[in-house]
Amino acid sequence: METNKGVIFDLDGVIVDTAKFHFLAWRKLANDLGFDFTKEQNEQLKGVSREDSLKKILDWGELELSKTEFKRQMALKNENYLSYVAKMDEDEILPGVQEVIDYLIENNVPFALGSASKNARNILKKINLLDKFDAIVDGTDVSKAKPDPEVFLIAAEALNIKPENSIVFEDSVAGVQAANNANMISIGIGEQKTLGEANYVFTDFTEIDIEFIKKLLTK
Ligand code: G6P
Ligand code: MG
């Protein structure tokens, strides 16, 4: 296929449903500290770095922690989160994702990962996708969190694709905003009412027709 376009995938909530593991682990942390938060509040944590997530959660619980305790809680959360990740294998790849990845590979369309997670490589390895990406940009490579466009701009540059020719799959509000801020084509994976700012929204990858991808790539 003749295309000057490239694709950037977010990881958590797009390729795998680790968003549910993040939620469980953050909720346990909040509960252990004596409060709770809702699924709606959790939407605000998606795409947000580990540190910023804990800051938000502590705000909700109206708690302040010392620097040391803050670090300890972040480590505990990650430990708990990783206990879920440890059980993952390629069956955890969300329905329809593999088909899109295979299509991109068959058609020589470059694609990258653009995630805020510091666990991204570990997870990709577990689901056998680590070697498939042309570039991986994760939480260890960026200094500015989504909705800042940094992560996607670095990914597009690594693919040698112009921002306006980059197609981003995202499940978070912050991530859709980051893609829009980068002047990229944003595709929200989730609910229209949450991700309405995206150029296109699909409930999940099984809703995405390969013809739609083909049209976007050859436009
Ligand atoms: C993704 C998730 C967030 C998570 C962040 C950092 O963006 O959507 O929920 O907080 O990555 O992940 P990490 O694995 O480094 O804690
Ligand atoms: Mg996500």
Coordinates of C-alpha atoms and ligand atoms in Angstrom, one line a residue:
M1 CA 0.0 0.0 0.0
E2 CA 1.2 3.5 -0.8
T3 CA 0.9 5.6 2.3
N4 CA 2.7 8.4 4.0
K5 CA 0.8 7.7 7.2
G6 CA 1.8 5.9 10.4
V7 CA -0.1 4.6 13.5
I8 CA 0.5 5.2 17.2
F9 CA -1.1 3.0 19.8
D10 CA -1.6 3.8 23.4
L11 CA -1.2 0.6 25.5
D12 CA -3.3 0.5 28.6
G13 CA -7.0 0.3 27.7
V14 CA -6.2 0.1 23.9
I15 CA -4.1 -3.0 23.3
V16 CA -4.8 -4.6 26.6
D17 CA -7.3 -4.0 29.3
T18 CA -4.7 -3.1 32.0
A19 CA -6.8 -0.1 32.7
K20 CA -8.9 -2.4 35.0
F21 CA -5.7 -3.5 36.8
H22 CA -4.7 0.1 37.3
F23 CA -8.1 0.9 38.7
L24 CA -8.0 -2.1 41.1
A25 CA -4.6 -1.2 42.4
W26 CA -5.3 2.5 42.9
R27 CA -8.6 1.7 44.6
K28 CA -6.9 -0.7 47.0
L29 CA -4.4 2.1 47.8
A30 CA -7.2 4.6 48.5
N31 CA -9.2 2.0 50.5
D32 CA -6.1 1.2 52.6
L33 CA -5.7 4.9 53.3
G34 CA -9.4 5.1 54.4
F35 CA -11.3 6.5 51.4
D36 CA -12.7 5.5 48.0
F37 CA -13.2 7.0 44.6
T38 CA -15.6 6.3 41.7
K39 CA -15.3 4.9 38.2
E40 CA -16.1 8.3 36.9
Q41 CA -13.1 9.8 38.9
N42 CA -11.0 6.9 37.6
E43 CA -11.5 8.2 34.0
Q44 CA -9.4 11.2 35.0
L45 CA -6.5 8.8 35.9
K46 CA -6.4 7.2 32.5
G47 CA -3.3 8.2 30.5
V48 CA -2.0 10.1 33.5
S49 CA 1.5 9.2 34.9
R50 CA 1.9 7.2 38.1
E51 CA 3.0 10.2 40.1
D52 CA 0.2 12.5 38.9
S53 CA -2.4 9.8 39.5
L54 CA -1.4 9.5 43.1
K55 CA -1.5 13.3 43.5
K56 CA -5.0 13.3 42.1
I57 CA -6.2 10.4 44.3
L58 CA -4.7 12.1 47.5
D59 CA -6.6 15.3 46.6
W60 CA -9.8 13.3 46.4
G61 CA -9.1 11.8 49.8
E62 CA -8.0 15.2 51.1
L63 CA -4.8 13.6 52.3
E64 CA -1.2 14.8 52.3
L65 CA 1.7 12.4 52.5
S66 CA 5.4 13.0 53.3
K67 CA 7.8 12.6 50.4
T68 CA 8.9 9.2 51.7
E69 CA 5.4 7.9 52.2
F70 CA 4.3 9.2 48.8
K71 CA 7.1 7.2 47.2
R72 CA 6.3 4.2 49.3
Q73 CA 2.7 4.3 48.2
M74 CA 3.6 4.6 44.6
A75 CA 5.9 1.5 44.9
L76 CA 3.1 -0.4 46.7
K77 CA 0.6 0.4 44.0
N78 CA 3.0 -0.7 41.3
E79 CA 3.8 -3.9 43.1
N80 CA 0.1 -4.7 43.4
Y81 CA -0.5 -3.7 39.7
L82 CA 2.4 -5.9 38.6
S83 CA 0.9 -8.9 40.4
Y84 CA -2.0 -8.7 37.9
V85 CA 0.4 -8.1 35.0
A86 CA 2.4 -11.2 35.9
K87 CA -0.6 -13.4 34.9
M88 CA -0.9 -11.8 31.5
D89 CA -0.3 -13.6 28.2
E90 CA -1.3 -13.0 24.6
D91 CA -4.9 -13.9 25.3
E92 CA -5.1 -10.5 27.0
I93 CA -4.8 -8.7 23.7
L94 CA -8.1 -7.0 23.3
P95 CA -10.4 -8.4 20.5
G96 CA -9.7 -7.0 17.1
V97 CA -6.4 -5.4 17.9
Q98 CA -4.2 -8.2 16.5
E99 CA -6.1 -8.0 13.2
V100 CA -5.3 -4.3 12.9
I101 CA -1.6 -4.9 13.8
D102 CA -1.4 -7.8 11.3
Y103 CA -2.9 -5.6 8.6
L104 CA -0.4 -2.8 9.3
I105 CA 2.5 -5.3 9.1
E106 CA 1.2 -6.9 5.9
N107 CA 0.9 -3.4 4.3
N108 CA 4.2 -2.0 5.6
V109 CA 2.6 0.7 7.5
P110 CA 4.9 1.9 10.3
F111 CA 3.5 1.8 13.8
A112 CA 4.6 2.8 17.3
L113 CA 3.6 2.6 20.9
G114 CA 2.9 5.9 22.7
S115 CA 2.3 5.2 26.4
A116 CA 2.8 7.0 29.7
S117 CA 3.5 3.6 31.4
K118 CA 6.9 2.7 32.7
N119 CA 5.8 -0.9 32.5
A120 CA 5.0 -0.8 28.8
R121 CA 7.9 -2.9 27.6
N122 CA 7.3 -5.5 30.3
I123 CA 3.6 -5.8 29.2
L124 CA 4.4 -5.9 25.5
K125 CA 6.8 -8.8 26.2
K126 CA 4.2 -10.7 28.1
I127 CA 1.7 -10.4 25.2
N128 CA 4.3 -11.2 22.6
L129 CA 4.1 -7.9 20.8
L130 CA 7.4 -6.3 21.9
D131 CA 9.2 -7.0 18.6
K132 CA 6.4 -6.0 16.3
F133 CA 6.5 -2.2 16.9
D134 CA 8.8 0.0 14.8
A135 CA 9.2 2.3 17.8
I136 CA 8.3 2.3 21.4
V137 CA 7.9 5.5 23.4
D138 CA 6.9 5.0 27.0
G139 CA 6.9 6.6 30.5
T140 CA 10.7 6.3 30.7
D141 CA 11.2 8.4 27.6
V142 CA 9.0 11.5 28.3
S143 CA 9.0 14.3 30.7
K144 CA 5.6 15.9 29.9
A145 CA 2.5 13.9 30.6
K146 CA -0.6 13.7 28.3
P147 CA -2.4 15.9 27.3
D148 CA 1.0 17.3 26.4
P149 CA 1.7 16.0 22.9
E150 CA 5.3 15.1 23.7
V151 CA 4.9 11.3 23.8
F152 CA 3.1 11.2 20.4
L153 CA 5.5 13.7 18.7
I154 CA 8.5 11.6 19.8
A155 CA 6.8 8.5 18.4
A156 CA 5.9 10.1 15.1
E157 CA 9.5 11.4 14.7
A158 CA 10.8 7.9 15.5
L159 CA 8.6 6.6 12.7
N160 CA 9.6 9.4 10.4
I161 CA 6.0 10.4 9.9
K162 CA 4.6 13.9 10.1
P163 CA 2.2 14.6 13.0
E164 CA -0.7 15.4 10.7
N165 CA -0.1 12.0 9.0
S166 CA -0.2 10.1 12.3
I167 CA -3.2 8.2 13.5
V168 CA -3.5 7.7 17.2
F169 CA -5.6 5.1 19.1
E170 CA -6.4 6.3 22.6
D171 CA -8.8 5.3 25.4
S172 CA -8.2 8.3 27.7
V173 CA -9.5 11.8 27.6
A174 CA -5.9 13.1 28.3
G175 CA -4.6 10.9 25.4
V176 CA -7.1 12.1 22.9
Q177 CA -6.3 15.7 23.9
A178 CA -2.6 14.9 23.5
A179 CA -3.2 13.6 20.0
N180 CA -5.3 16.6 19.1
N181 CA -2.6 18.9 20.6
A182 CA -0.1 17.2 18.3
N183 CA -2.3 17.9 15.3
M184 CA -2.7 14.1 14.7
I185 CA -5.8 12.1 13.7
S186 CA -7.3 10.9 17.0
I187 CA -9.4 7.7 17.3
G188 CA -11.0 7.2 20.7
I189 CA -11.6 3.7 22.0
G190 CA -14.4 3.8 24.5
E191 CA -17.5 5.8 25.0
Q192 CA -18.6 8.7 22.8
K193 CA -19.8 10.6 25.8
T194 CA -16.3 10.4 27.4
L195 CA -14.1 10.7 24.3
G196 CA -16.2 13.1 22.2
E197 CA -13.2 15.3 21.5
A198 CA -11.7 12.6 19.2
N199 CA -12.0 12.7 15.4
Y200 CA -13.6 9.2 15.5
V201 CA -14.8 7.1 18.4
F202 CA -15.3 3.3 18.5
T203 CA -16.4 1.2 21.5
D204 CA -13.6 -1.3 20.8
F205 CA -11.5 -2.6 17.9
T206 CA -14.1 -5.2 16.8
E207 CA -16.2 -2.2 15.7
I208 CA -13.5 -1.0 13.4
D209 CA -13.7 -2.2 9.9
I210 CA -10.4 -2.8 8.1
E211 CA -11.9 -0.8 5.2
F212 CA -12.1 2.2 7.5
I213 CA -8.4 1.9 8.4
K214 CA -7.5 1.5 4.7
K215 CA -9.4 4.7 3.8
L216 CA -7.7 6.6 6.6
L217 CA -4.3 5.4 5.4
T218 CA -4.8 6.2 1.8
K219 CA -6.6 9.5 2.2
Ligands
G6P1 C1 -1.0 4.7 31.4 C2 -2.3 4.4 32.2 C3 -2.3 5.2 33.5 C4 -1.0 4.9 34.2 C5 0.1 5.3 33.4 C6 1.5 5.0 34.1 O1 -1.2 6.0 30.8 O2 -3.5 4.8 31.4 O3 -3.5 4.7 34.2 O4 -1.0 5.6 35.5 O5 0.1 4.6 32.2 O6 1.6 3.7 34.2 P1 2.7 2.9 35.0 O7 2.6 1.5 34.5 O8 4.0 3.5 34.7 O9 2.3 3.0 36.5
MG2 MG -4.8 4.2 27.9

